[in-house]
PDB file of C-alpha atoms in Angstrom:
ATOM      1  CA  MET A   1      87.238 108.053  87.450  1.00 73.00           C
ATOM      2  CA  SER A   2      90.290 105.910  88.129  1.00 73.00           C
ATOM      3  CA  THR A   3      93.559 107.229  89.467  1.00 74.00           C
ATOM      4  CA  ALA A   4      95.235 106.528  86.126  1.00 78.00           C
ATOM      5  CA  SER A   5      92.543 108.504  84.289  1.00 77.00           C
ATOM      6  CA  ARG A   6      92.921 111.412  86.677  1.00 78.00           C
ATOM      7  CA  LEU A   7      96.677 111.437  86.160  1.00 79.00           C
ATOM      8  CA  THR A   8      96.239 111.339  82.393  1.00 81.00           C
ATOM      9  CA  VAL A   9      93.944 114.359  82.495  1.00 77.00           C
ATOM     10  CA  LEU A  10      96.350 116.141  84.827  1.00 76.00           C
ATOM     11  CA  ASN A  11      99.260 115.413  82.476  1.00 73.00           C
ATOM     12  CA  LEU A  12      97.271 116.735  79.511  1.00 79.00           C
ATOM     13  CA  MET A  13      96.221 119.908  81.341  1.00 80.00           C
ATOM     14  CA  PRO A  14      98.784 120.551  84.098  1.00 77.00           C
ATOM     15  CA  ASN A  15      97.947 124.259  84.349  1.00 83.00           C
ATOM     16  CA  ASN A  16      94.177 123.926  84.430  1.00 86.00           C
ATOM     17  CA  LYS A  17      92.903 125.230  87.775  1.00 88.00           C
ATOM     18  CA  GLU A  18      89.743 123.123  87.692  1.00 91.00           C
ATOM     19  CA  VAL A  19      91.656 119.924  86.897  1.00 91.00           C
ATOM     20  CA  LEU A  20      94.123 120.617  89.698  1.00 92.00           C
ATOM     21  CA  TYR A  21      91.345 121.305  92.187  1.00 94.00           C
ATOM     22  CA  GLU A  22      89.410 118.162  91.218  1.00 93.00           C
ATOM     23  CA  PHE A  23      92.580 116.071  91.508  1.00 94.00           C
ATOM     24  CA  ALA A  24      93.305 117.592  94.916  1.00 95.00           C
ATOM     25  CA  GLN A  25      89.772 116.693  96.052  1.00 96.00           C
ATOM     26  CA  PHE A  26      90.440 113.105  95.015  1.00 95.00           C
ATOM     27  CA  LEU A  27      93.755 113.122  96.884  1.00 95.00           C
ATOM     28  CA  VAL A  28      92.148 114.447 100.083  1.00 97.00           C
ATOM     29  CA  PHE A  29      88.855 112.570 100.146  1.00 96.00           C
ATOM     30  CA  GLY A  30      89.629 109.468  98.076  1.00 94.00           C
ATOM     31  CA  ALA A  31      93.295 108.590  98.273  1.00 94.00           C
ATOM     32  CA  GLU A  32      93.977 110.366 101.592  1.00 96.00           C
ATOM     33  CA  ASN A  33      97.338 111.431 100.159  1.00 96.00           C
ATOM     34  CA  TYR A  34      97.572 114.716 102.017  1.00 98.00           C
ATOM     35  CA  PRO A  35     101.194 115.649 101.199  1.00 97.00           C
ATOM     36  CA  ARG A  36     100.519 115.303  97.459  1.00 96.00           C
ATOM     37  CA  ALA A  37      97.229 117.195  97.831  1.00 97.00           C
ATOM     38  CA  ILE A  38      99.104 120.059  99.492  1.00 97.00           C
ATOM     39  CA  GLU A  39     101.526 120.199  96.550  1.00 96.00           C
ATOM     40  CA  VAL A  40      98.700 120.199  94.004  1.00 95.00           C
ATOM     41  CA  LEU A  41      96.718 122.841  95.881  1.00 95.00           C
ATOM     42  CA  GLN A  42      99.739 125.093  96.212  1.00 95.00           C
ATOM     43  CA  GLN A  43     100.164 124.870  92.439  1.00 94.00           C
ATOM     44  CA  ASP A  44      96.449 125.616  91.989  1.00 93.00           C
ATOM     45  CA  LEU A  45      96.672 128.676  94.249  1.00 92.00           C
ATOM     46  CA  THR A  46      99.732 129.899  92.354  1.00 91.00           C
ATOM     47  CA  LEU A  47      97.732 129.738  89.126  1.00 90.00           C
ATOM     48  CA  LEU A  48      94.857 131.613  90.752  1.00 86.00           C
ATOM     49  CA  GLY A  49      97.229 134.442  91.613  1.00 83.00           C
ATOM     50  CA  SER A  50      95.411 137.370  93.161  1.00 81.00           C
ATOM     51  CA  ASN A  51      91.982 135.942  92.243  1.00 81.00           C
ATOM     52  CA  PHE A  52      90.870 134.718  95.660  1.00 81.00           C
ATOM     53  CA  SER A  53      88.768 131.568  95.668  1.00 84.00           C
ATOM     54  CA  ALA A  54      87.889 130.090  99.049  1.00 87.00           C
ATOM     55  CA  ASP A  55      87.394 126.472  97.989  1.00 91.00           C
ATOM     56  CA  PRO A  56      91.057 125.628  97.309  1.00 94.00           C
ATOM     57  CA  TYR A  57      91.988 127.296 100.588  1.00 93.00           C
ATOM     58  CA  PHE A  58      89.419 125.249 102.518  1.00 94.00           C
ATOM     59  CA  LEU A  59      90.735 122.075 100.920  1.00 96.00           C
ATOM     60  CA  LEU A  60      94.336 123.059 101.608  1.00 96.00           C
ATOM     61  CA  GLY A  61      93.480 123.753 105.240  1.00 97.00           C
ATOM     62  CA  ARG A  62      91.853 120.345 105.490  1.00 97.00           C
ATOM     63  CA  ALA A  63      94.865 118.636 103.899  1.00 98.00           C
ATOM     64  CA  TYR A  64      97.206 120.332 106.357  1.00 98.00           C
ATOM     65  CA  TYR A  65      94.913 119.431 109.257  1.00 97.00           C
ATOM     66  CA  MET A  66      94.587 115.795 108.208  1.00 97.00           C
ATOM     67  CA  SER A  67      98.364 115.510 107.839  1.00 97.00           C
ATOM     68  CA  GLY A  68      98.806 116.800 111.396  1.00 97.00           C
ATOM     69  CA  GLU A  69     100.153 120.200 110.362  1.00 98.00           C
ATOM     70  CA  TYR A  70      97.779 122.124 112.597  1.00 98.00           C
ATOM     71  CA  ASP A  71      99.655 125.429 112.588  1.00 97.00           C
ATOM     72  CA  ALA A  72      99.706 125.466 108.786  1.00 97.00           C
ATOM     73  CA  ALA A  73      95.988 124.643 108.704  1.00 97.00           C
ATOM     74  CA  LEU A  74      95.269 127.476 111.102  1.00 96.00           C
ATOM     75  CA  ARG A  75      97.256 129.924 108.943  1.00 95.00           C
ATOM     76  CA  ILE A  76      95.214 128.905 105.910  1.00 93.00           C
ATOM     77  CA  TYR A  77      91.919 129.331 107.759  1.00 92.00           C
ATOM     78  CA  HIS A  78      93.045 132.784 108.885  1.00 91.00           C
ATOM     79  CA  GLN A  79      93.772 133.660 105.254  1.00 88.00           C
ATOM     80  CA  ILE A  80      90.223 132.645 104.397  1.00 86.00           C
ATOM     81  CA  LEU A  81      88.808 134.834 107.138  1.00 86.00           C
ATOM     82  CA  ASP A  82      91.009 137.735 106.045  1.00 84.00           C
ATOM     83  CA  ASN A  83      89.248 137.527 102.677  1.00 80.00           C
ATOM     84  CA  LYS A  84      85.762 137.062 104.109  1.00 68.00           C
ATOM     85  CA  THR A  85      84.304 139.939 102.075  1.00 59.00           C
ATOM     86  CA  SER A  86      84.473 137.659  99.038  1.00 60.00           C
ATOM     87  CA  LEU A  87      82.895 134.666 100.807  1.00 57.00           C
ATOM     88  CA  SER A  88      79.320 133.477 100.875  1.00 59.00           C
ATOM     89  CA  LYS A  89      77.566 133.004 104.233  1.00 60.00           C
ATOM     90  CA  GLU A  90      77.924 129.227 103.863  1.00 65.00           C
ATOM     91  CA  GLN A  91      81.677 129.526 103.327  1.00 55.00           C
ATOM     92  CA  ILE A  92      82.065 131.851 106.322  1.00 54.00           C
ATOM     93  CA  SER A  93      80.238 129.365 108.538  1.00 61.00           C
ATOM     94  CA  ARG A  94      82.651 126.598 107.433  1.00 58.00           C
ATOM     95  CA  ALA A  95      85.662 128.697 108.400  1.00 52.00           C
TER      96      ALA A  95
END
């Protein structure tokens, strides 16, 4: 999917957690636009509220790490570990 298509979908569904997460994945792994990915993931996590989901946190940690914000990345990874009771074994091994 092109960047323009992704932005169109995001504009049509700006509060859709799955759309935000997919766009953030593109920003981290495709576009390498880490500051924008951090913004999108923070919005995604706000929408998740108290429903912990490790995947956006892992991606946010990676975005912080890749942008050189190591302390912020470490804080995110600690948040993941603090919620380890809701993680699979595979997710725990990634943290």
